[in-house]
Short mmCIF file of C-alpha atoms in Angstrom, two decimals:
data_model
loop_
_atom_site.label_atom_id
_atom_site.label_comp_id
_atom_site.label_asym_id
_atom_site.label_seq_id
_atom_site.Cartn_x
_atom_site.Cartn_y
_atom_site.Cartn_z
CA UNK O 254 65.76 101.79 164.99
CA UNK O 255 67.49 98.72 162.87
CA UNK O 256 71.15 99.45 162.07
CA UNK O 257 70.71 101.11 158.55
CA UNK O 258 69.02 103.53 160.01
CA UNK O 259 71.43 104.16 163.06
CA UNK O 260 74.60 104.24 160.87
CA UNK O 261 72.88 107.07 158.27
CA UNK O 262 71.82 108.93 161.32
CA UNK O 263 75.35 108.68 162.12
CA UNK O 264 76.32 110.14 158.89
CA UNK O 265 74.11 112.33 158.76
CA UNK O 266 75.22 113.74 162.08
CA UNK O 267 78.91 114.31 160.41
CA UNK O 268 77.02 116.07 157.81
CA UNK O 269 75.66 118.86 160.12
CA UNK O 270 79.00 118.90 161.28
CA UNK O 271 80.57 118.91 157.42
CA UNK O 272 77.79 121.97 156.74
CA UNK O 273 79.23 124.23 159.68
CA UNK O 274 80.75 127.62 158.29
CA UNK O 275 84.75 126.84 158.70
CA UNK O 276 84.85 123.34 158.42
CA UNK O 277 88.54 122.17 158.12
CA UNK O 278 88.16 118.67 158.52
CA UNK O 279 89.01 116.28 161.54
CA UNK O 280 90.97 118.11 163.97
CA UNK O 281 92.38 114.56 164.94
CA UNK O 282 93.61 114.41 161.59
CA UNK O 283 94.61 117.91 160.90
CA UNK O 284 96.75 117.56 164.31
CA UNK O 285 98.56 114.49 163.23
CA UNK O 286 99.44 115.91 159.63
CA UNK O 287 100.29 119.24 161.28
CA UNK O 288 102.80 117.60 163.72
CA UNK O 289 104.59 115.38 161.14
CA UNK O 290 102.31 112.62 159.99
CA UNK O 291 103.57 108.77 160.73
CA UNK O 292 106.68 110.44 162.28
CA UNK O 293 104.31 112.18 164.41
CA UNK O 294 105.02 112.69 167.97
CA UNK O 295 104.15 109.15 169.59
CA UNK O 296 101.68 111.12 172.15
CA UNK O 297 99.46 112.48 168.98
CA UNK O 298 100.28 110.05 167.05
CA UNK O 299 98.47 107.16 169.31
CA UNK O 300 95.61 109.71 170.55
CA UNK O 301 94.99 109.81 167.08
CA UNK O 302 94.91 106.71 166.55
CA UNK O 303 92.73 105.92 169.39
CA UNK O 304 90.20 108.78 168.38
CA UNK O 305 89.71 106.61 165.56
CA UNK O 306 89.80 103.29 167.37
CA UNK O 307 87.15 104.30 169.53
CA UNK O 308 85.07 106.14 166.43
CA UNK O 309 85.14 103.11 164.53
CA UNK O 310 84.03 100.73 167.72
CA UNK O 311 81.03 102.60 168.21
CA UNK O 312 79.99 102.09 164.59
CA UNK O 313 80.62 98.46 165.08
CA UNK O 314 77.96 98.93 167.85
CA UNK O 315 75.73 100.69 165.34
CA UNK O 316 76.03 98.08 162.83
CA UNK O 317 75.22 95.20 165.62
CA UNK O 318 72.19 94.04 163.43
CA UNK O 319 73.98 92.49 159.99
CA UNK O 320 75.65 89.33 160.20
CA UNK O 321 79.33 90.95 160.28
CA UNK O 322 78.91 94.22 162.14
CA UNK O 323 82.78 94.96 161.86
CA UNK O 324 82.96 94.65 158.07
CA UNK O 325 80.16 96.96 157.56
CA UNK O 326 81.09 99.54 159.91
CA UNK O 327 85.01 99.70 158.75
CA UNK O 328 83.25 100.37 155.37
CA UNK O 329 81.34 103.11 156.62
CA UNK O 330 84.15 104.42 158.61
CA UNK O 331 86.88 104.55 155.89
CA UNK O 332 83.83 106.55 153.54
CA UNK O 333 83.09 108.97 156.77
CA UNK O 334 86.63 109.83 157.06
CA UNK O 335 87.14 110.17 153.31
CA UNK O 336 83.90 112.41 153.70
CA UNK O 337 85.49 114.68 155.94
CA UNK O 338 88.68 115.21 154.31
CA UNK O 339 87.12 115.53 150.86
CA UNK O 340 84.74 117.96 152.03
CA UNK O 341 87.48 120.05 154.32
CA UNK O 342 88.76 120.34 150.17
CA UNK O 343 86.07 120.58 148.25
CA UNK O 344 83.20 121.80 150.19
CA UNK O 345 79.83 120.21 151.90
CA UNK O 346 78.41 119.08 148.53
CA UNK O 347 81.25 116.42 148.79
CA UNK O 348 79.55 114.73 151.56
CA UNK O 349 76.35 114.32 149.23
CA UNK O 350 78.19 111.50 147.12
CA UNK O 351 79.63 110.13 150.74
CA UNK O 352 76.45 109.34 151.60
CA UNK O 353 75.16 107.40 148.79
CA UNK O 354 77.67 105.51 149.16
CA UNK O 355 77.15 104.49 152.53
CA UNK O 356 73.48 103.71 151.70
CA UNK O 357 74.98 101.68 148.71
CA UNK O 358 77.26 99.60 151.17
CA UNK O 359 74.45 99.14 153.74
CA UNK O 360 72.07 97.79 151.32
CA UNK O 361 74.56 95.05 149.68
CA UNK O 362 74.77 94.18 153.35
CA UNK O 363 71.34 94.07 153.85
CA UNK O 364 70.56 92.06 150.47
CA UNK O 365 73.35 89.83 151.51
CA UNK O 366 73.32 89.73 155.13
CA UNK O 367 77.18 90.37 154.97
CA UNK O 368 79.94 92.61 152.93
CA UNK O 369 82.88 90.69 151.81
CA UNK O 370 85.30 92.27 149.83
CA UNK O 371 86.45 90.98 145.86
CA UNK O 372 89.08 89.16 147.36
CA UNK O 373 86.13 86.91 149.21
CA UNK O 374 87.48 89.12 152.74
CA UNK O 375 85.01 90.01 155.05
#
């Protein structure tokens, strides 16, 4: 399978996830906020951080078929996060919108063969 279809799998994998009765969002998240946010304690505070790391490196890997794998997959990851925490909010439906959105970054970077940002910044 080509990269589009990987990274919506991927998504759609969160979703199942998302849909699950009790859903409170990342616990990654949840334990950084809960222990004090950016004056977290420097142990959560960097396994946070390299939860996320290592989330967003395998959707680099995902993305390994457009021209700039990196910009497309920090796209997707900054709407997958906002997907979680929107949805620990609002509820699943949240994630509905998420998605589009992903499928609407995906296909500028397929029609273009990159994602660059307004500012030219890929």
């Amino acid at each position: 399978a080509g990269s589009r279809v990987r990274l919506l799998a991927a998504f759609d994998s969160l979703r199942e996830t998302i849909d699950e009765p009790g859903f409170r969002g990342c616990a990654f998240v949840n334990a950084w906020a809960e222990l004090g946010g950016p004056g977290a304690d420097p142990l959560v505070a960097d396994a946070v951080r390299e939860h996320k790391a290592l989330f967003r490196e395998y959707l680099v890997g995902l993305a390994e078929d457009y021209d700039d794998p990196r910009a497309v997959a920090e796209r997707v990851h900054v709407l997958m996060e906002g997907a979680m925490v929107t949805s620990a909010l609002l509820g699943p439906r949240a994630a509905d919108q998420t998605r589009d959105a992903v499928a609407a970054v995906l296909a500028a970077a397929d029609g273009a063969g990159s994602v660059t940002s307004e500012r030219g910044e890929v």
